[in-house]
Amino acid sequence: MILIGWSSQLEETGEQFMVRIEIEGRGVLIAGPLEDIARRFEDEFVRRGFTRKSLMNQLRLLAHLSRWLQARGIAVGELTAGQVEVFLAERRRTHTGLFSRKALGPTLEWLAYEGVIPAAATIAPTATDPVELVGFEGYLRVERHLAASTIAANVARARRFLAGYAPPEGAVALTAAEVTRALLDEGVTRRPVSVKAFGYTLRALLRFFFITGVTSHDLSAATLVIRSPQPSRLPVGASRDEVAALLVSCDRDTSAGLRDHAVLLLLAHLGLRAIEVARLRLDDLDWRRGEILVRGKGNRDERLPLPAEVGEAVVAYLQEARPAGVGFREVFAADRAPLRPLTREAVGGIVERACDRASLARFGAHRLRHTLGEQMVAAAVPLDAIGQVLRHETALTTAGYARVDVTALRDLAQPWPAMTGGGRS
């Protein structure tokens, strides 16, 4: 039970009133400029589904922030992002947890939404990127149509390169020497696969600089070729029994079980990528036509038929388990507060936890995509049709599935010629 009331102890002493919030016998005292909104804060976070522990943590952060503002004479409506950083820095020195931007995020976002603090206070201050890097980010987004996570990774590598190796005059003065030195230094402390990714980013960045006139020469040739040989891997899917075990492991008497069951069916029966499941929106489900709009890689949107079993699982989740009143259109939501759309990583976690429940060795969401590919190969579906269903960008990607049909490959194999004459010719 959640109770809220005035602190009788402070009433007797004649001091400023405080708000005391009690949750299952544990209380938080909130004094200072934020005490007036404590009741609304509590009600909203209960509505969002915060657990008792999470709600107490947010209330403690609210109480500490309110006391800190009062002690320093800072008006709530004038709070800045820099002052938030000072508050967190002081909290790190005096507390053992809940001292990051991420921890304080839900409180700040709600305060800004209610107009209590300026919206700018919720944004972590960052160093201003050079205009060339801003242009590179726009190029990756508009011209290359890369995913937001890929753009962020490339921009982070490019930022690190420019900060550490660009001459004082800026990117315009870059030479092949800085490029080579950056790659060699990268190889000292990082794995080959990381160095390879760094090289790809530099090559794209330097080509962009040359095309846009930032540099007078194309320095992309100075990026060393990083060879990191990888074994040729076959696309290996889960067996039918393993997929069945994953589905059975979902407790459909719970909200999380209904959600996980629908997610697993989308992965295994439609071959969606984890990010595609996370991006799925209510508007993408065309119930009349029995179709689903898949928002794929490279901003490619394609429609697929929605099998009855998958559609029924999604309907069951939407009707019985999806939280009401969420402010987003994505189909799948987290089952713990704060309520937010699932991420690619969360979809992968659903598969891994299902593996644990089914007593299977853990594997990722992409393996279920391979499962569909293998099943189509076994059913003698042509490779070009498999590529359409899995939405491969090139036929070369689909060709990998031809290697998993061992029976067909055995028929193609020619017998080893018998040796004649008792020796080599």
Short mmCIF file of C-alpha atoms in Angstrom, two decimals:
data_model
loop_
_atom_site.label_atom_id
_atom_site.label_comp_id
_atom_site.label_asym_id
_atom_site.label_seq_id
_atom_site.Cartn_x
_atom_site.Cartn_y
_atom_site.Cartn_z
CA MET A 1 0.00 0.00 0.00
CA ILE A 2 1.23 3.51 -0.82
CA LEU A 3 0.50 6.30 1.59
CA ILE A 4 1.31 9.99 1.38
CA GLY A 5 0.96 12.65 4.10
CA TRP A 6 2.54 15.48 6.00
CA SER A 7 5.33 14.72 8.43
CA SER A 8 3.87 15.33 11.91
CA GLN A 9 7.36 15.68 13.42
CA LEU A 10 8.15 18.73 11.33
CA GLU A 11 4.74 20.23 12.00
CA GLU A 12 5.52 20.21 15.73
CA THR A 13 8.91 21.88 15.31
CA GLY A 14 7.47 24.65 13.20
CA GLU A 15 9.92 23.99 10.43
CA GLN A 16 9.08 23.86 6.75
CA PHE A 17 6.64 21.14 5.87
CA MET A 18 7.86 18.01 4.17
CA VAL A 19 6.11 15.38 2.16
CA ARG A 20 6.52 11.85 3.45
CA ILE A 21 5.79 8.95 1.13
CA GLU A 22 5.56 5.47 2.60
CA ILE A 23 5.70 2.25 0.58
CA GLU A 24 5.23 -0.95 2.52
CA GLY A 25 6.58 0.58 5.72
CA ARG A 26 9.56 2.37 4.17
CA GLY A 27 9.39 6.12 3.86
CA VAL A 28 11.03 8.93 1.90
CA LEU A 29 10.96 12.54 3.10
CA ILE A 30 10.87 15.13 0.34
CA ALA A 31 11.58 18.74 1.30
CA GLY A 32 12.48 21.74 -0.78
CA PRO A 33 11.19 23.13 -4.08
CA LEU A 34 10.07 19.72 -5.42
CA GLU A 35 7.91 18.74 -2.46
CA ASP A 36 4.76 20.19 -4.06
CA ILE A 37 4.90 17.79 -7.01
CA ALA A 38 5.75 14.68 -4.97
CA ARG A 39 2.19 13.31 -5.04
CA ARG A 40 1.89 13.68 -8.83
CA PHE A 41 5.34 12.18 -9.26
CA GLU A 42 4.41 9.15 -7.19
CA ASP A 43 1.07 8.64 -8.97
CA GLU A 44 2.66 8.80 -12.41
CA PHE A 45 5.41 6.32 -11.65
CA VAL A 46 2.93 3.91 -10.10
CA ARG A 47 0.86 4.22 -13.28
CA ARG A 48 3.93 3.42 -15.36
CA GLY A 49 4.31 0.14 -13.52
CA PHE A 50 7.48 0.83 -11.54
CA THR A 51 8.21 -1.87 -9.00
CA ARG A 52 8.39 -0.95 -5.31
CA LYS A 53 12.19 -0.90 -5.39
CA SER A 54 12.40 1.17 -8.59
CA LEU A 55 9.80 3.64 -7.31
CA MET A 56 11.68 4.07 -4.03
CA ASN A 57 14.90 4.71 -5.95
CA GLN A 58 13.28 7.43 -8.04
CA LEU A 59 11.71 9.00 -4.95
CA ARG A 60 15.08 9.07 -3.21
CA LEU A 61 16.61 10.76 -6.25
CA LEU A 62 13.79 13.31 -6.30
CA ALA A 63 14.27 13.99 -2.57
CA HIS A 64 18.03 14.41 -2.93
CA LEU A 65 17.70 16.69 -5.95
CA SER A 66 15.13 18.82 -4.12
CA ARG A 67 17.38 19.21 -1.05
CA TRP A 68 20.37 19.99 -3.28
CA LEU A 69 18.48 22.71 -5.16
CA GLN A 70 17.29 24.26 -1.91
CA ALA A 71 20.76 24.22 -0.32
CA ARG A 72 22.31 26.01 -3.30
CA GLY A 73 19.48 28.44 -3.86
CA ILE A 74 18.86 27.26 -7.41
CA ALA A 75 15.41 27.93 -8.83
CA VAL A 76 13.87 24.77 -10.24
CA GLY A 77 12.81 26.51 -13.45
CA GLU A 78 16.39 27.63 -14.08
CA LEU A 79 18.10 24.24 -13.70
CA THR A 80 20.70 23.65 -16.41
CA ALA A 81 22.33 20.54 -17.81
CA GLY A 82 25.63 21.65 -16.31
CA GLN A 83 24.10 21.95 -12.85
CA VAL A 84 22.68 18.44 -13.22
CA GLU A 85 26.21 17.20 -13.89
CA VAL A 86 27.43 18.97 -10.73
CA PHE A 87 24.63 17.34 -8.73
CA LEU A 88 25.55 13.88 -10.06
CA ALA A 89 29.24 14.49 -9.38
CA GLU A 90 28.48 15.36 -5.76
CA ARG A 91 26.20 12.34 -5.48
CA ARG A 92 29.01 10.06 -6.73
CA ARG A 93 31.16 11.25 -3.83
CA THR A 94 28.49 10.60 -1.20
CA HIS A 95 26.48 7.63 -2.49
CA THR A 96 27.27 4.13 -3.64
CA GLY A 97 24.69 3.99 -6.45
CA LEU A 98 22.10 5.84 -8.52
CA PHE A 99 24.53 8.54 -9.56
CA SER A 100 24.42 8.32 -13.35
CA ARG A 101 22.44 10.19 -15.99
CA LYS A 102 20.66 6.93 -16.79
CA ALA A 103 19.51 6.49 -13.18
CA LEU A 104 18.27 10.08 -12.93
CA GLY A 105 16.79 10.02 -16.45
CA PRO A 106 13.17 9.02 -15.63
CA THR A 107 12.94 11.71 -12.94
CA LEU A 108 14.40 14.44 -15.16
CA GLU A 109 12.23 13.46 -18.13
CA TRP A 110 9.05 13.62 -16.06
CA LEU A 111 10.00 16.94 -14.47
CA ALA A 112 10.66 18.38 -17.94
CA TYR A 113 7.41 16.95 -19.33
CA GLU A 114 5.48 18.59 -16.49
CA GLY A 115 7.25 21.89 -17.15
CA VAL A 116 8.92 21.91 -13.74
CA ILE A 117 12.45 22.11 -15.18
CA PRO A 118 13.65 23.27 -18.63
CA ALA A 119 13.80 20.51 -21.26
CA ALA A 120 17.44 21.43 -21.92
CA ALA A 121 18.36 20.20 -18.43
CA THR A 122 17.61 16.62 -19.49
CA ILE A 123 20.24 16.65 -22.25
CA ALA A 124 23.73 15.65 -21.22
CA PRO A 125 26.25 18.32 -22.26
CA THR A 126 28.58 17.15 -25.01
CA ALA A 127 31.55 18.69 -26.70
CA THR A 128 30.63 20.38 -29.95
CA ASP A 129 31.53 18.22 -32.93
CA PRO A 130 33.40 19.83 -35.82
CA VAL A 131 31.21 20.72 -38.77
CA GLU A 132 32.92 18.05 -40.90
CA LEU A 133 31.87 15.33 -38.49
CA VAL A 134 28.30 16.63 -38.40
CA GLY A 135 28.28 16.46 -42.19
CA PHE A 136 29.61 12.89 -42.12
CA GLU A 137 26.82 11.86 -39.75
CA GLY A 138 24.23 13.35 -42.09
CA TYR A 139 25.80 11.55 -45.05
CA LEU A 140 25.54 8.19 -43.29
CA ARG A 141 21.93 8.84 -42.39
CA VAL A 142 20.61 10.39 -45.63
CA GLU A 143 22.80 8.89 -48.35
CA ARG A 144 23.78 5.54 -46.88
CA HIS A 145 20.50 4.89 -45.02
CA LEU A 146 22.34 3.23 -42.15
CA ALA A 147 20.66 2.25 -38.90
CA ALA A 148 20.94 4.66 -35.99
CA SER A 149 23.15 2.26 -34.01
CA THR A 150 25.51 1.85 -36.99
CA ILE A 151 25.70 5.59 -37.48
CA ALA A 152 26.48 6.13 -33.81
CA ALA A 153 29.28 3.55 -33.91
CA ASN A 154 30.83 5.07 -37.04
CA VAL A 155 30.58 8.63 -35.74
CA ALA A 156 32.14 7.58 -32.42
CA ARG A 157 35.15 6.07 -34.26
CA ALA A 158 35.45 9.10 -36.52
CA ARG A 159 35.25 11.45 -33.53
CA ARG A 160 38.01 9.51 -31.78
CA PHE A 161 40.20 9.70 -34.87
CA LEU A 162 39.74 13.45 -35.35
CA ALA A 163 40.24 14.20 -31.65
CA GLY A 164 43.44 12.19 -31.44
CA TYR A 165 45.11 12.64 -34.82
CA ALA A 166 43.79 15.68 -36.69
CA PRO A 167 46.38 18.51 -36.88
CA PRO A 168 45.69 21.78 -35.04
CA GLU A 169 44.43 23.24 -38.32
CA GLY A 170 41.68 20.64 -38.38
CA ALA A 171 40.59 17.96 -40.84
CA VAL A 172 41.59 20.12 -43.80
CA ALA A 173 45.27 19.54 -42.94
CA LEU A 174 45.09 15.74 -42.63
CA THR A 175 47.74 13.69 -44.39
CA ALA A 176 48.33 10.00 -45.00
CA ALA A 177 50.78 9.98 -42.07
CA GLU A 178 48.04 10.67 -39.49
CA VAL A 179 45.80 8.02 -41.03
CA THR A 180 48.50 5.34 -40.96
CA ARG A 181 49.57 6.23 -37.44
CA ALA A 182 45.97 6.04 -36.18
CA LEU A 183 45.50 2.54 -37.58
CA LEU A 184 48.83 1.30 -36.23
CA ASP A 185 48.05 2.70 -32.78
CA GLU A 186 44.61 1.07 -32.92
CA GLY A 187 46.23 -2.30 -33.49
CA VAL A 188 48.31 -2.07 -30.33
CA THR A 189 45.44 -2.37 -27.85
CA ARG A 190 42.48 -3.66 -29.83
CA ARG A 191 41.50 -6.91 -31.49
CA PRO A 192 41.85 -7.31 -35.26
CA VAL A 193 38.09 -7.20 -35.77
CA SER A 194 37.94 -3.82 -33.99
CA VAL A 195 40.85 -2.47 -36.00
CA LYS A 196 39.12 -3.66 -39.16
CA ALA A 197 35.94 -1.77 -38.23
CA PHE A 198 38.01 1.33 -37.44
CA GLY A 199 39.60 1.07 -40.88
CA TYR A 200 36.22 0.82 -42.59
CA THR A 201 35.07 3.96 -40.78
CA LEU A 202 38.21 5.90 -41.71
CA ARG A 203 37.88 4.85 -45.35
CA ALA A 204 34.29 6.12 -45.50
CA LEU A 205 35.18 9.31 -43.60
CA LEU A 206 38.15 10.16 -45.79
CA ARG A 207 36.23 9.52 -49.00
CA PHE A 208 33.50 11.80 -47.69
CA PHE A 209 36.09 14.49 -46.89
CA PHE A 210 37.52 14.29 -50.43
CA ILE A 211 34.15 14.33 -52.19
CA THR A 212 32.94 17.32 -50.14
CA GLY A 213 36.20 19.24 -50.58
CA VAL A 214 37.39 19.07 -46.97
CA THR A 215 40.66 17.52 -48.14
CA SER A 216 42.32 18.15 -51.49
CA HIS A 217 43.47 14.53 -51.88
CA ASP A 218 41.68 11.23 -51.44
CA LEU A 219 43.35 9.83 -48.33
CA SER A 220 41.20 6.70 -48.18
CA ALA A 221 43.98 4.74 -49.91
CA ALA A 222 46.11 5.32 -46.80
CA THR A 223 43.83 3.09 -44.74
CA LEU A 224 45.74 -0.15 -44.40
CA VAL A 225 44.00 -3.35 -45.38
CA ILE A 226 43.38 -5.16 -42.09
CA ARG A 227 43.15 -8.86 -42.70
CA SER A 228 41.29 -10.86 -40.10
CA PRO A 229 40.60 -14.23 -41.71
CA GLN A 230 37.38 -15.82 -40.54
CA PRO A 231 36.37 -19.42 -41.12
CA SER A 232 33.66 -19.94 -43.71
CA ARG A 233 30.62 -20.53 -41.58
CA LEU A 234 27.45 -22.23 -42.69
CA PRO A 235 24.17 -20.60 -41.69
CA VAL A 236 23.06 -22.95 -38.91
CA GLY A 237 19.51 -22.80 -37.61
CA ALA A 238 17.75 -24.37 -34.67
CA SER A 239 16.03 -27.70 -35.10
CA ARG A 240 12.24 -28.05 -35.14
CA ASP A 241 12.37 -29.64 -31.70
CA GLU A 242 14.44 -26.74 -30.34
CA VAL A 243 12.02 -24.17 -31.76
CA ALA A 244 9.09 -26.10 -30.28
CA ALA A 245 10.86 -26.20 -26.90
CA LEU A 246 11.38 -22.41 -26.98
CA LEU A 247 7.70 -21.81 -27.70
CA VAL A 248 6.50 -24.24 -25.03
CA SER A 249 8.75 -22.54 -22.47
CA CYS A 250 6.67 -19.33 -22.67
CA ASP A 251 4.13 -19.08 -19.85
CA ARG A 252 1.18 -17.63 -21.74
CA ASP A 253 -0.67 -17.06 -18.48
CA THR A 254 1.63 -14.06 -17.95
CA SER A 255 2.06 -10.83 -19.90
CA ALA A 256 5.74 -11.49 -20.51
CA GLY A 257 4.98 -15.03 -21.71
CA LEU A 258 2.41 -13.81 -24.25
CA ARG A 259 4.86 -11.22 -25.54
CA ASP A 260 7.77 -13.67 -25.74
CA HIS A 261 5.63 -16.25 -27.56
CA ALA A 262 4.65 -13.70 -30.23
CA VAL A 263 8.24 -12.49 -30.61
CA LEU A 264 9.60 -16.02 -31.02
CA LEU A 265 7.02 -16.84 -33.68
CA LEU A 266 7.90 -13.72 -35.66
CA LEU A 267 11.58 -14.68 -35.52
CA ALA A 268 11.15 -18.34 -36.38
CA HIS A 269 8.18 -18.33 -38.80
CA LEU A 270 8.80 -15.06 -40.65
CA GLY A 271 12.58 -14.90 -40.30
CA LEU A 272 12.56 -11.34 -38.99
CA ARG A 273 15.75 -9.83 -37.66
CA ALA A 274 15.79 -8.75 -34.01
CA ILE A 275 15.81 -5.07 -34.96
CA GLU A 276 12.84 -5.64 -37.29
CA VAL A 277 10.80 -7.10 -34.44
CA ALA A 278 11.75 -4.15 -32.24
CA ARG A 279 10.72 -1.67 -34.98
CA LEU A 280 7.35 -3.32 -35.64
CA ARG A 281 4.56 -0.76 -35.15
CA LEU A 282 0.83 -1.11 -34.75
CA ASP A 283 0.34 0.59 -38.13
CA ASP A 284 2.47 -2.11 -39.79
CA LEU A 285 -0.14 -4.81 -39.14
CA ASP A 286 -2.70 -5.00 -41.93
CA TRP A 287 -5.28 -7.37 -40.48
CA ARG A 288 -7.66 -7.11 -43.42
CA ARG A 289 -5.07 -8.23 -45.96
CA GLY A 290 -3.23 -10.51 -43.57
CA GLU A 291 0.07 -8.73 -44.17
CA ILE A 292 2.87 -7.28 -42.11
CA LEU A 293 5.11 -4.37 -43.08
CA VAL A 294 8.74 -5.14 -42.23
CA ARG A 295 11.03 -2.16 -41.71
CA GLY A 296 14.27 -3.76 -42.79
CA LYS A 297 17.92 -2.86 -43.25
CA GLY A 298 18.83 0.22 -45.23
CA ASN A 299 15.36 1.74 -44.73
CA ARG A 300 13.87 -0.93 -46.98
CA ASP A 301 10.20 -1.54 -46.18
CA GLU A 302 8.68 -4.75 -47.50
CA ARG A 303 5.41 -6.59 -46.96
CA LEU A 304 5.14 -10.22 -45.95
CA PRO A 305 2.08 -12.45 -45.47
CA LEU A 306 1.13 -12.87 -41.82
CA PRO A 307 0.57 -16.56 -41.01
CA ALA A 308 -2.50 -17.29 -38.90
CA GLU A 309 -0.53 -18.73 -35.98
CA VAL A 310 1.71 -15.69 -35.80
CA GLY A 311 -1.20 -13.28 -36.15
CA GLU A 312 -3.12 -15.01 -33.37
CA ALA A 313 -0.12 -14.75 -31.06
CA VAL A 314 0.27 -11.03 -31.77
CA VAL A 315 -3.46 -10.45 -31.20
CA ALA A 316 -3.32 -12.30 -27.90
CA TYR A 317 -0.46 -10.08 -26.76
CA LEU A 318 -2.16 -6.87 -27.89
CA GLN A 319 -5.48 -7.72 -26.27
CA GLU A 320 -4.29 -9.29 -23.04
CA ALA A 321 -0.76 -8.17 -22.26
CA ARG A 322 0.37 -4.96 -23.95
CA PRO A 323 0.32 -2.15 -21.36
CA ALA A 324 -2.49 0.34 -21.85
CA GLY A 325 -1.83 4.04 -22.30
CA VAL A 326 1.78 3.80 -23.46
CA GLY A 327 2.91 6.75 -25.51
CA PHE A 328 4.44 4.89 -28.43
CA ARG A 329 3.23 2.91 -31.44
CA GLU A 330 5.74 0.05 -31.36
CA VAL A 331 3.98 -3.27 -30.86
CA PHE A 332 6.20 -4.78 -28.20
CA ALA A 333 6.91 -3.09 -24.88
CA ALA A 334 9.19 -3.86 -21.99
CA ASP A 335 7.47 -5.72 -19.17
CA ARG A 336 9.26 -3.67 -16.51
CA ALA A 337 9.16 0.04 -15.83
CA PRO A 338 9.91 2.40 -17.32
CA LEU A 339 7.60 1.24 -20.09
CA ARG A 340 9.34 1.66 -23.42
CA PRO A 341 9.57 -0.14 -26.76
CA LEU A 342 11.74 -3.24 -26.98
CA THR A 343 15.23 -2.79 -28.36
CA ARG A 344 17.20 -5.15 -30.57
CA GLU A 345 19.14 -6.26 -27.51
CA ALA A 346 15.92 -6.91 -25.59
CA VAL A 347 14.64 -9.16 -28.39
CA GLY A 348 17.90 -11.12 -28.21
CA GLY A 349 17.44 -11.41 -24.46
CA ILE A 350 13.99 -12.92 -24.98
CA VAL A 351 15.53 -15.70 -27.09
CA GLU A 352 18.34 -16.32 -24.60
CA ARG A 353 15.99 -16.55 -21.63
CA ALA A 354 13.76 -18.94 -23.59
CA CYS A 355 16.84 -21.10 -24.19
CA ASP A 356 17.48 -21.14 -20.44
CA ARG A 357 13.91 -22.16 -19.68
CA ALA A 358 14.06 -24.90 -22.32
CA SER A 359 17.43 -26.17 -21.01
CA LEU A 360 19.12 -25.43 -24.36
CA ALA A 361 22.53 -23.95 -24.96
CA ARG A 362 22.05 -20.23 -25.49
CA PHE A 363 21.91 -18.86 -29.03
CA GLY A 364 20.87 -15.57 -30.55
CA ALA A 365 17.78 -14.36 -32.37
CA HIS A 366 19.48 -14.61 -35.78
CA ARG A 367 19.69 -18.37 -35.47
CA LEU A 368 15.91 -18.54 -35.72
CA ARG A 369 16.15 -16.63 -38.99
CA HIS A 370 18.54 -19.30 -40.25
CA THR A 371 16.00 -21.90 -39.15
CA LEU A 372 13.48 -20.56 -41.66
CA GLY A 373 16.12 -20.52 -44.38
CA GLU A 374 17.04 -24.15 -43.73
CA GLN A 375 13.41 -25.22 -43.73
CA MET A 376 12.85 -23.60 -47.11
CA VAL A 377 15.96 -25.27 -48.53
CA ALA A 378 14.71 -28.64 -47.25
CA ALA A 379 11.36 -27.97 -48.96
CA ALA A 380 13.16 -27.37 -52.29
CA VAL A 381 12.20 -23.69 -52.39
CA PRO A 382 14.30 -21.93 -55.09
CA LEU A 383 17.12 -19.76 -53.78
CA ASP A 384 15.73 -16.59 -55.34
CA ALA A 385 12.44 -17.14 -53.47
CA ILE A 386 14.35 -17.74 -50.23
CA GLY A 387 16.17 -14.46 -50.80
CA GLN A 388 12.86 -12.64 -51.23
CA VAL A 389 11.39 -14.06 -48.03
CA LEU A 390 14.53 -13.30 -46.01
CA ARG A 391 14.90 -9.96 -47.83
CA HIS A 392 18.57 -10.42 -48.67
CA GLU A 393 20.20 -7.49 -50.45
CA THR A 394 22.26 -9.73 -52.75
CA ALA A 395 21.95 -13.23 -54.15
CA LEU A 396 25.40 -13.98 -52.73
CA THR A 397 23.98 -13.89 -49.21
CA THR A 398 21.25 -16.35 -50.11
CA ALA A 399 23.74 -18.64 -51.86
CA GLY A 400 25.14 -19.59 -48.47
CA TYR A 401 22.01 -21.64 -47.83
CA ALA A 402 22.82 -23.87 -50.79
CA ARG A 403 25.69 -25.27 -48.73
CA VAL A 404 23.47 -26.49 -45.91
CA ASP A 405 21.66 -29.00 -48.16
CA VAL A 406 24.18 -31.76 -47.62
CA THR A 407 22.00 -34.39 -49.31
CA ALA A 408 21.78 -32.43 -52.54
CA LEU A 409 25.48 -31.61 -52.44
CA ARG A 410 26.30 -35.30 -52.00
CA ASP A 411 24.42 -36.07 -55.21
CA LEU A 412 26.45 -33.46 -57.04
CA ALA A 413 29.79 -34.76 -55.79
CA GLN A 414 31.73 -36.76 -58.36
CA PRO A 415 33.41 -40.03 -57.33
CA TRP A 416 37.14 -39.82 -56.79
CA PRO A 417 38.85 -41.27 -59.89
CA ALA A 418 40.43 -44.65 -59.33
CA MET A 419 44.18 -44.82 -59.78
CA THR A 420 45.36 -46.88 -62.76
CA GLY A 421 48.78 -48.30 -63.51
CA GLY A 422 49.70 -48.63 -59.88
CA GLY A 423 51.31 -45.25 -59.66
CA ARG A 424 51.13 -41.56 -60.43
CA SER A 425 51.22 -40.37 -64.00
#
